[in-house]
Backbone as a printed PyTorch tensor [residue, N CA C, xyz], in Angstrom:
tensor([[[-16.0520,   6.4250,  -7.4410],
         [-14.8770,   7.0640,  -6.8890],
         [-13.7260,   6.0660,  -6.8810]],

        [[-12.5590,   6.4780,  -7.3400],
         [-11.3880,   5.6030,  -7.4230],
         [-10.8440,   5.3160,  -6.0250]],

        [[-10.3480,   4.1030,  -5.8810],
         [ -9.7510,   3.6900,  -4.6130],
         [ -8.3940,   4.3670,  -4.4430]],

        [[ -8.1200,   4.8890,  -3.2580],
         [ -6.8430,   5.5450,  -2.9880],
         [ -5.7230,   4.5120,  -3.0030]],

        [[ -4.5690,   4.9330,  -3.4690],
         [ -3.4060,   4.0460,  -3.4990],
         [ -2.9900,   3.7150,  -2.0680]],

        [[ -2.6300,   2.4640,  -1.8060],
         [ -2.1820,   2.0960,  -0.4580],
         [ -0.9180,   2.8720,  -0.0760]],

        [[ -0.8190,   3.2310,   1.1730],
         [  0.3460,   3.9620,   1.6620],
         [  1.3750,   2.9720,   2.1980]],

        [[  2.6490,   3.3140,   2.0710],
         [  3.6860,   2.4300,   2.6300],
         [  3.5050,   2.2710,   4.1410]],

        [[  3.9340,   1.1260,   4.6450],
         [  3.9020,   0.9020,   6.0890],
         [  4.9520,   1.7790,   6.7560]],

        [[  4.6660,   2.2650,   7.9460],
         [  5.6710,   2.9970,   8.7270],
         [  6.5910,   1.9720,   9.3820]],

        [[  7.7840,   2.3780,   9.8360],
         [  8.6600,   1.4260,  10.5440],
         [  7.9750,   0.7920,  11.7580]],

        [[  7.1990,   1.5610,  12.4880],
         [  6.4830,   1.0060,  13.6540],
         [  5.4570,  -0.0320,  13.2060]],

        [[  4.7030,   0.2770,  12.1630],
         [  3.7240,  -0.6890,  11.6490],
         [  4.4180,  -1.9670,  11.1740]],

        [[  5.5890,  -1.8380,  10.5660],
         [  6.3170,  -3.0240,  10.1080],
         [  6.8000,  -3.8680,  11.2810]],

        [[  7.2830,  -3.2340,  12.3450],
         [  7.7280,  -3.9940,  13.5280],
         [  6.5520,  -4.7560,  14.1410]],

        [[  5.4370,  -4.0610,  14.3330],
         [  4.2510,  -4.6970,  14.9110],
         [  3.7300,  -5.7810,  13.9720]],

        [[  3.6670,  -5.4720,  12.6830],
         [  3.1930,  -6.4400,  11.6950],
         [  4.0590,  -7.6860,  11.6360]],

        [[  5.3750,  -7.5230,  11.7360],
         [  6.2810,  -8.6770,  11.7040],
         [  6.0380,  -9.6010,  12.8890]],

        [[  5.8250,  -9.0150,  14.0660],
         [  5.5280,  -9.8270,  15.2600],
         [  4.1810, -10.5300,  15.0850]],

        [[  3.1790,  -9.8080,  14.6000],
         [  1.8510, -10.4030,  14.4000],
         [  1.9190, -11.5530,  13.3980]],

        [[  2.6520, -11.3690,  12.3110],
         [  2.7840, -12.4340,  11.3050],
         [  3.4510, -13.6570,  11.9180]],

        [[  4.4910, -13.4480,  12.7180],
         [  5.1950, -14.5730,  13.3450],
         [  4.2600, -15.3510,  14.2730]],

        [[  3.4980, -14.6390,  15.0950],
         [  2.5770, -15.2940,  16.0270],
         [  1.4700, -16.0340,  15.2650]],

        [[  0.8420, -15.3420,  14.3080],
         [ -0.2510, -15.9690,  13.5510],
         [  0.2570, -17.1670,  12.7460]],

        [[  1.4630, -17.0730,  12.2150],
         [  2.0300, -18.1820,  11.4490],
         [  2.2420, -19.4000,  12.3470]],

        [[  2.7550, -19.1700,  13.5520],
         [  2.9560, -20.2790,  14.4890],
         [  1.6500, -20.9690,  14.8490]],

        [[  0.6150, -20.1890,  15.0870],
         [ -0.7020, -20.7460,  15.3960],
         [ -1.2390, -21.5130,  14.1800]],

        [[ -1.0670, -20.9530,  12.9940],
         [ -1.5590, -21.5960,  11.7790],
         [ -0.8820, -22.9580,  11.5600]],

        [[  0.4380, -23.0100,  11.7330],
         [  1.1700, -24.2770,  11.5730],
         [  0.6520, -25.2970,  12.5830]],

        [[  0.4790, -24.8690,  13.8250],
         [  0.0100, -25.7700,  14.8800],
         [ -1.3800, -26.3230,  14.5540]],

        [[ -2.3140, -25.4330,  14.1640],
         [ -3.6760, -25.8710,  13.8190],
         [ -3.6890, -26.7840,  12.5920]],

        [[ -2.9190, -26.4260,  11.5890],
         [ -2.8400, -27.2160,  10.3530],
         [ -2.3830, -28.6350,  10.6720]],

        [[ -1.3190, -28.7420,  11.4400],
         [ -0.7760, -30.0700,  11.7660],
         [ -1.7070, -30.8360,  12.7010]],

        [[ -2.2660, -30.1730,  13.6950],
         [ -3.1690, -30.8130,  14.6460],
         [ -4.3890, -31.3980,  13.9400]],

        [[ -4.9060, -30.6760,  12.9470],
         [ -6.1280, -31.0930,  12.2520],
         [ -5.8420, -31.8650,  10.9610]],

        [[ -4.5670, -32.1490,  10.7040],
         [ -4.1620, -32.8550,   9.4720],
         [ -4.6310, -32.0810,   8.2260]],

        [[ -4.4860, -30.7580,   8.2970],
         [ -4.7830, -29.9100,   7.1470],
         [ -6.2280, -29.4910,   6.9820]],

        [[ -7.0930, -29.8280,   7.9390],
         [ -8.4930, -29.4040,   7.8230],
         [ -8.6850, -27.9750,   8.3190]],

        [[ -7.8820, -27.5480,   9.2890],
         [ -7.9300, -26.1700,   9.7920],
         [ -6.6540, -25.4570,   9.3520]],

        [[ -6.7880, -24.1970,   9.0040],
         [ -5.6230, -23.4200,   8.6080],
         [ -5.2130, -23.6080,   7.1630]],

        [[ -6.0290, -24.3090,   6.3800],
         [ -5.6980, -24.5630,   4.9710],
         [ -6.3200, -23.5350,   4.0250]],

        [[ -7.0410, -22.5640,   4.5640],
         [ -7.6350, -21.4910,   3.7550],
         [ -7.3990, -20.1700,   4.4750]],

        [[ -7.1580, -19.1390,   3.6870],
         [ -6.9610, -17.8040,   4.2290],
         [ -8.1820, -16.9710,   3.8850]],

        [[ -8.1830, -15.7400,   4.3400],
         [ -9.2630, -14.8070,   4.0410],
         [ -9.6100, -14.8540,   2.5570]],

        [[-10.8740, -14.9490,   2.2370],
         [-11.3070, -14.9840,   0.8480],
         [-11.1780, -16.3530,   0.1990]],

        [[-10.7190, -17.3410,   0.9520],
         [-10.6320, -18.7030,   0.4300],
         [ -9.3160, -19.0840,  -0.2110]],

        [[ -8.3180, -18.2110,  -0.1860],
         [ -7.0180, -18.5430,  -0.7880],
         [ -6.4220, -19.7610,  -0.0770]],

        [[ -5.8810, -20.7260,  -0.8410],
         [ -5.3390, -21.9400,  -0.2240],
         [ -4.0120, -21.6800,   0.4940]],

        [[ -3.8150, -22.4260,   1.5810],
         [ -2.6060, -22.3160,   2.3980],
         [ -1.9430, -23.6880,   2.4750]],

        [[ -0.6290, -23.7010,   2.3170],
         [  0.1440, -24.9200,   2.5320],
         [  1.2140, -24.6160,   3.5720]],

        [[  1.8630, -25.6540,   4.0590],
         [  3.0010, -25.4660,   4.9470],
         [  4.2620, -25.7460,   4.1430]],

        [[  5.2570, -24.9120,   4.3360],
         [  6.5300, -25.0840,   3.6440],
         [  7.6350, -25.1140,   4.6900]],

        [[  8.4390, -26.1710,   4.6510],
         [  9.5700, -26.2770,   5.5560],
         [ 10.8320, -25.9170,   4.7840]],

        [[ 11.5040, -24.8830,   5.2820],
         [ 12.7280, -24.3790,   4.6710],
         [ 13.8840, -24.6250,   5.6400]],

        [[ 15.0920, -24.5670,   5.1250],
         [ 16.2880, -24.6930,   5.9540],
         [ 16.8520, -23.3040,   6.1970]],

        [[ 17.0760, -22.9840,   7.4620],
         [ 17.6130, -21.6690,   7.8050],
         [ 18.9880, -21.4660,   7.1920]],

        [[ 19.1980, -20.3470,   6.5780],
         [ 20.4680, -20.0990,   5.8980],
         [ 21.6050, -19.9010,   6.8780]],

        [[ 21.3240, -19.4770,   8.0810],
         [ 22.3730, -19.2810,   9.0960],
         [ 22.4530, -20.4490,  10.0730]],

        [[ 21.2940, -20.9760,  10.4560],
         [ 21.2670, -22.0230,  11.4810],
         [ 21.3410, -23.4270,  10.9150]],

        [[ 20.8780, -23.5940,   9.6710],
         [ 20.7850, -24.9430,   9.1040],
         [ 19.6170, -25.7350,   9.6710]],

        [[ 18.7990, -25.0880,  10.5000],
         [ 17.6650, -25.7480,  11.1380],
         [ 16.4050, -25.5990,  10.2800]],

        [[ 15.4860, -26.5820,  10.3520],
         [ 14.2350, -26.4730,   9.5980],
         [ 13.2840, -25.4650,  10.2420]],

        [[ 12.5970, -24.7200,   9.4000],
         [ 11.5760, -23.7590,   9.8290],
         [ 10.3520, -23.9680,   8.9440]],

        [[  9.1870, -24.0780,   9.5560],
         [  7.9530, -24.2870,   8.7990],
         [  7.1120, -23.0310,   8.8330]],

        [[  6.6560, -22.6240,   7.6350],
         [  5.8330, -21.4240,   7.5060],
         [  4.5900, -21.7390,   6.6910]],

        [[  3.4520, -21.1290,   7.0390],
         [  2.2540, -21.2730,   6.2100],
         [  2.3050, -20.2260,   5.0940]],

        [[  2.0580, -20.6570,   3.8690],
         [  2.0940, -19.7400,   2.7390],
         [  0.8820, -19.9350,   1.8470]],

        [[  0.3660, -18.8350,   1.3270],
         [ -0.6420, -18.9260,   0.2800],
         [  0.0570, -19.5040,  -0.9400]],

        [[ -0.6780, -20.2950,  -1.7140],
         [ -0.0470, -20.8760,  -2.8900],
         [ -1.0370, -20.9570,  -4.0440]],

        [[ -0.4550, -20.9970,  -5.2340],
         [ -1.2070, -21.2000,  -6.4600],
         [ -0.6950, -22.4870,  -7.0820]],

        [[ -1.5960, -23.4340,  -7.2870],
         [ -1.2300, -24.6760,  -7.9860],
         [ -1.2020, -24.3560,  -9.4710]],

        [[ -0.0670, -24.6040, -10.1010],
         [  0.0980, -24.2970, -11.5220],
         [  0.6640, -25.5450, -12.1890]],

        [[ -0.2370, -26.4690, -12.5510],
         [  0.2090, -27.7640, -13.0640],
         [  0.9150, -28.5160, -11.9580]],

        [[  2.1280, -29.0040, -12.2270],
         [  2.9310, -29.7000, -11.2150],
         [  3.6200, -28.7180, -10.2720]],

        [[  3.6110, -27.4430, -10.6460],
         [  4.3260, -26.4400,  -9.8700],
         [  3.4300, -25.8040,  -8.8060]],

        [[  4.0840, -25.3200,  -7.7710],
         [  3.4350, -24.5600,  -6.7020],
         [  4.0810, -23.1740,  -6.7370]],

        [[  3.2600, -22.1290,  -6.6980],
         [  3.7610, -20.7550,  -6.8060],
         [  3.4770, -20.0110,  -5.5000]],

        [[  4.5030, -19.2950,  -5.0060],
         [  4.4000, -18.4840,  -3.7970],
         [  4.7230, -17.0360,  -4.1270]],

        [[  4.2270, -16.1240,  -3.2920],
         [  4.5180, -14.7000,  -3.4320],
         [  5.1540, -14.2310,  -2.1240]],

        [[  6.3390, -13.6650,  -2.2130],
         [  7.0640, -13.1940,  -1.0240],
         [  6.6590, -11.7510,  -0.7150]],

        [[  5.3880, -11.5600,  -0.3860],
         [  4.8400, -10.2060,  -0.2500],
         [  5.0570,  -9.5850,   1.1210]],

        [[  4.9680, -10.3560,   2.1760],
         [  4.9960,  -9.8710,   3.5570],
         [  4.0990,  -8.6550,   3.7300]],

        [[  2.9130,  -8.7380,   3.1170],
         [  1.9180,  -7.6780,   3.2680],
         [  2.3100,  -6.3520,   2.6430]],

        [[  3.3100,  -6.3650,   1.7580],
         [  3.7630,  -5.1330,   1.1360],
         [  4.7410,  -4.3520,   1.9970]],

        [[  5.3470,  -5.0330,   2.9850],
         [  6.3630,  -4.3610,   3.8040],
         [  7.5990,  -4.0880,   2.9500]],

        [[  8.5070,  -3.2770,   3.4740],
         [  9.6560,  -2.8110,   2.7080],
         [ 10.7490,  -3.8610,   2.5180]],

        [[ 10.6340,  -4.9990,   3.1880],
         [ 11.6700,  -6.0250,   3.0940],
         [ 11.0460,  -7.4000,   2.8460]],

        [[ 11.8410,  -8.2560,   2.2320],
         [ 11.3750,  -9.6140,   1.9410],
         [ 11.2160, -10.4070,   3.2420]],

        [[ 10.3060, -11.3830,   3.2490],
         [ 10.1670, -12.2400,   4.4320],
         [ 11.4060, -13.1180,   4.6070]],

        [[ 11.6710, -13.5280,   5.8380],
         [ 12.8450, -14.3630,   6.1240],
         [ 12.8100, -15.6720,   5.3430]],

        [[ 11.6200, -16.2610,   5.1980],
         [ 11.5450, -17.5400,   4.4920],
         [ 12.0200, -17.4040,   3.0510]],

        [[ 11.8220, -16.2310,   2.4510],
         [ 12.2920, -16.0000,   1.0790],
         [ 13.8180, -16.1220,   1.0210]],

        [[ 14.5060, -15.4480,   1.9350],
         [ 15.9730, -15.5020,   1.9670],
         [ 16.4570, -16.9340,   2.1940]],

        [[ 15.7470, -17.6650,   3.0630],
         [ 16.1170, -19.0630,   3.3070],
         [ 15.9200, -19.9200,   2.0620]],

        [[ 14.8220, -19.6920,   1.3370],
         [ 14.5680, -20.4560,   0.1070],
         [ 15.6200, -20.1830,  -0.9610]],

        [[ 16.0140, -18.9340,  -1.0910],
         [ 17.0200, -18.5850,  -2.0930],
         [ 18.3630, -19.2310,  -1.7330]],

        [[ 18.7010, -19.2210,  -0.4470],
         [ 19.9700, -19.8070,   0.0030],
         [ 19.9440, -21.3350,  -0.0490]],

        [[ 18.7760, -21.9330,   0.2610],
         [ 18.6190, -23.3900,   0.3080],
         [ 17.3300, -23.7560,  -0.4290]],

        [[ 17.3960, -23.9520,  -1.7440],
         [ 16.1660, -24.1180,  -2.5300],
         [ 15.4360, -25.4530,  -2.3660]],

        [[ 15.9850, -26.3760,  -1.6110],
         [ 15.2610, -27.6310,  -1.3700],
         [ 14.3070, -27.4140,  -0.2060]],

        [[ 13.0080, -27.6460,  -0.4450],
         [ 11.9810, -27.4290,   0.5720],
         [ 11.0420, -28.6330,   0.6120]],

        [[ 10.2350, -28.6720,   1.6570],
         [  9.1660, -29.6630,   1.7320],
         [  7.8480, -28.8980,   1.7770]],

        [[  6.9370, -29.2570,   0.8790],
         [  5.6410, -28.5910,   0.7940],
         [  4.5780, -29.5640,   1.2880]],

        [[  3.7360, -29.0910,   2.1860],
         [  2.6940, -29.8920,   2.8220],
         [  1.3330, -29.3060,   2.4520]],

        [[  0.5610, -30.0700,   1.6860],
         [ -0.8010, -29.6800,   1.3260],
         [ -1.7070, -30.7640,   1.8770]],

        [[ -2.5570, -30.3700,   2.8400],
         [ -3.3610, -31.3850,   3.5250],
         [ -2.4370, -32.3510,   4.2560]],

        [[ -2.5420, -33.6320,   3.9520],
         [ -1.6710, -34.6210,   4.5860],
         [ -0.5580, -35.0880,   3.6510]],

        [[ -0.4690, -34.4690,   2.4800],
         [  0.5440, -34.8570,   1.4970],
         [  1.7660, -33.9620,   1.6170]],

        [[  2.9370, -34.5810,   1.7420],
         [  4.2010, -33.8480,   1.8100],
         [  5.0360, -34.2200,   0.5900]],

        [[  5.6140, -33.1830,  -0.0340],
         [  6.4350, -33.4150,  -1.2230],
         [  7.7300, -32.6280,  -1.1320]],

        [[  8.8170, -33.2860,  -1.4850],
         [ 10.0960, -32.5900,  -1.6080],
         [ 10.0530, -31.7960,  -2.9080]],

        [[ 10.4500, -30.5330,  -2.8310],
         [ 10.4100, -29.6720,  -4.0020],
         [ 11.6570, -28.8010,  -4.0380]],

        [[ 11.8980, -28.2290,  -5.2050],
         [ 13.0040, -27.2970,  -5.3860],
         [ 12.4290, -25.9660,  -5.8490]],

        [[ 12.9190, -24.8840,  -5.2540],
         [ 12.3960, -23.5410,  -5.5010],
         [ 13.3540, -22.7450,  -6.3720]],

        [[ 12.7660, -21.9000,  -7.2000],
         [ 13.5470, -20.8990,  -7.9280],
         [ 12.6880, -19.6490,  -8.0510]],

        [[ 13.3550, -18.5140,  -8.2070],
         [ 12.6150, -17.2650,  -8.3760],
         [ 12.1420, -17.1660,  -9.8190]],

        [[ 10.9180, -16.7260,  -9.9930],
         [ 10.3590, -16.5310, -11.3330],
         [ 11.0960, -15.3890, -12.0280]],

        [[ 11.2450, -15.5220, -13.3200],
         [ 11.7880, -14.4150, -14.1120],
         [ 10.7410, -13.3040, -14.1670]],

        [[ 11.1390, -12.1450, -14.6320],
         [ 10.1810, -11.0400, -14.7640],
         [  9.0400, -11.4190, -15.6990]],

        [[  9.3480, -12.1220, -16.7960],
         [  8.3000, -12.5480, -17.7300],
         [  7.3590, -13.5670, -17.0860]],

        [[  7.9180, -14.5150, -16.3430],
         [  7.0740, -15.5050, -15.6540],
         [  6.1810, -14.8220, -14.6230]],

        [[  6.7470, -13.8770, -13.8720],
         [  5.9540, -13.1510, -12.8720],
         [  4.8030, -12.4220, -13.5550]],

        [[  5.0980, -11.7680, -14.6770],
         [  4.0510, -11.0330, -15.4040],
         [  2.9410, -11.9690, -15.8710]],

        [[  3.2950, -13.1780, -16.2900],
         [  2.2740, -14.1380, -16.7430],
         [  1.4810, -14.7090, -15.5610]],

        [[  2.1470, -14.9390, -14.4300],
         [  1.4930, -15.5430, -13.2680],
         [  0.6970, -14.5380, -12.4340]],

        [[  1.0900, -13.2710, -12.4640],
         [  0.5050, -12.2680, -11.5730],
         [ -1.0220, -12.1920, -11.6610]],

        [[ -1.6270, -12.1680, -12.8590],
         [ -3.1010, -12.1000, -12.8990],
         [ -3.7690, -13.2860, -12.1850]],

        [[ -3.2110, -14.4780, -12.3020],
         [ -3.7800, -15.6410, -11.6110],
         [ -3.5680, -15.5340, -10.1070]],

        [[ -2.4290, -15.0040,  -9.6960],
         [ -2.1580, -14.8290,  -8.2710],
         [ -3.1120, -13.8040,  -7.6650]],

        [[ -3.3630, -12.7060,  -8.3840],
         [ -4.2870, -11.6680,  -7.9000],
         [ -5.7300, -12.1800,  -7.9120]],

        [[ -6.0720, -13.0200,  -8.8770],
         [ -7.4190, -13.6100,  -8.9030],
         [ -7.6130, -14.4970,  -7.6650]],

        [[ -6.5560, -15.1810,  -7.2520],
         [ -6.6140, -16.0400,  -6.0700],
         [ -6.6550, -15.2010,  -4.7880]],

        [[ -5.8640, -14.1140,  -4.7620],
         [ -5.7630, -13.2710,  -3.5630],
         [ -5.5880, -11.8110,  -3.9990]],

        [[ -6.6860, -11.0690,  -4.1470],
         [ -6.6470,  -9.7030,  -4.6990],
         [ -5.7390,  -8.7210,  -3.9520]],

        [[ -5.4780,  -8.9480,  -2.6670],
         [ -4.6330,  -8.0230,  -1.9060],
         [ -3.2090,  -7.9410,  -2.4460]],

        [[ -2.7570,  -8.9160,  -3.2230],
         [ -1.3960,  -8.8540,  -3.7730],
         [ -1.1630,  -7.5620,  -4.5520]],

        [[ -2.1500,  -7.1030,  -5.3060],
         [ -1.9850,  -5.8460,  -6.0470],
         [ -1.7630,  -4.6760,  -5.0930]],

        [[ -2.5160,  -4.6320,  -3.9840],
         [ -2.3200,  -3.5640,  -2.9970],
         [ -0.9420,  -3.6670,  -2.3530]],

        [[ -0.5080,  -4.8870,  -2.0720],
         [  0.8140,  -5.0730,  -1.4560],
         [  1.9030,  -4.5310,  -2.3720]],

        [[  1.8050,  -4.8320,  -3.6680],
         [  2.8190,  -4.3480,  -4.6000],
         [  2.7770,  -2.8220,  -4.7040]],

        [[  1.5720,  -2.2490,  -4.6650],
         [  1.4380,  -0.7960,  -4.7360],
         [  1.9620,  -0.1130,  -3.4630]],

        [[  1.9690,  -0.8260,  -2.3550],
         [  2.3630,  -0.2850,  -1.0550],
         [  3.8830,  -0.1510,  -0.9130]],

        [[  4.6450,  -0.9460,  -1.6710],
         [  6.0930,  -0.9890,  -1.4930],
         [  6.8300,  -0.6310,  -2.7830]],

        [[  8.0650,  -0.1790,  -2.6200],
         [  8.8920,   0.1200,  -3.7930],
         [  9.6640,  -1.1060,  -4.2590]],

        [[  9.7380,  -2.1460,  -3.4350],
         [ 10.4760,  -3.3470,  -3.8570],
         [  9.6210,  -4.1560,  -4.8270]],

        [[ 10.2640,  -4.8470,  -5.7090],
         [  9.5450,  -5.7640,  -6.5890],
         [  9.3000,  -7.0340,  -5.8040]],

        [[  8.0440,  -7.3350,  -5.5460],
         [  7.7090,  -8.5140,  -4.7490],
         [  8.0330,  -9.7720,  -5.5430]],

        [[  8.8900, -10.6250,  -4.9870],
         [  9.2860, -11.8410,  -5.7170],
         [  8.1740, -12.8800,  -5.7890]],

        [[  8.1690, -13.5820,  -6.8920],
         [  7.3150, -14.7550,  -7.0830],
         [  8.2490, -15.9530,  -7.1880]],

        [[  7.9210, -17.0160,  -6.4620],
         [  8.7650, -18.2060,  -6.4290],
         [  7.9940, -19.3910,  -6.9950]],

        [[  8.7160, -20.2310,  -7.7190],
         [  8.1210, -21.4020,  -8.3560],
         [  8.7970, -22.6390,  -7.8070]],

        [[  7.9610, -23.5790,  -7.3180],
         [  8.4680, -24.8620,  -6.7910],
         [  8.1440, -25.9750,  -7.7720]],

        [[  9.1270, -26.8280,  -7.9800],
         [  8.9290, -28.0210,  -8.8150],
         [  9.2690, -29.2410,  -7.9840]],

        [[  8.6240, -30.3650,  -8.2840],
         [  8.9820, -31.5930,  -7.5720],
         [ 10.4810, -31.8640,  -7.6950]],

        [[ 11.0800, -32.2710,  -6.5800],
         [ 12.5330, -32.5310,  -6.5580],
         [ 12.8620, -33.8390,  -7.2380]]])
C-alpha cells in the first residue's frame, strides 16, 4: 500500500511547532556545548548535528542554532526545512542577510561563508541529503515552498 502524501501543517500546528523547535534547539545547544559535542551531535536516525552561529539581520547579535548537516568535501550543506512548515526558518533569513557564520562540529569551530545552492546544485545534493535524513522528502511534499539548500565554504 502506498504511503499517503503528507498534509500541510495548520497555522496552529505551525505556531506550536515553532515554539517546540525553539525550546528543543536551546536545549540542544546547551547540551552540545556542555558535553563538548558528545551530546546533541546526532539527531533521530543518526543524522549529524552541528552548531551554527549566525548574525541577526535586525539585531546584529549572534544566535546559535543546531542544524543537521551533510559534509560534502570541504563544504557543509544545510536544509532550511523547518519541518516542512510554510515559511523559512529565521536562521535562513539571517544567513542570507549575513553569510559569514561559525560552524561548530564537536570541539572544532570554523569560520565559513554561506550561499544558497542553485536549483541544479540542490537537485544533485538532494538524494544525499535524503539518504542522510529521509524526512526531508516528506517535508518538501508537505509545503508549497521550495525548501532552500545552503552551502557553506571555509571563509
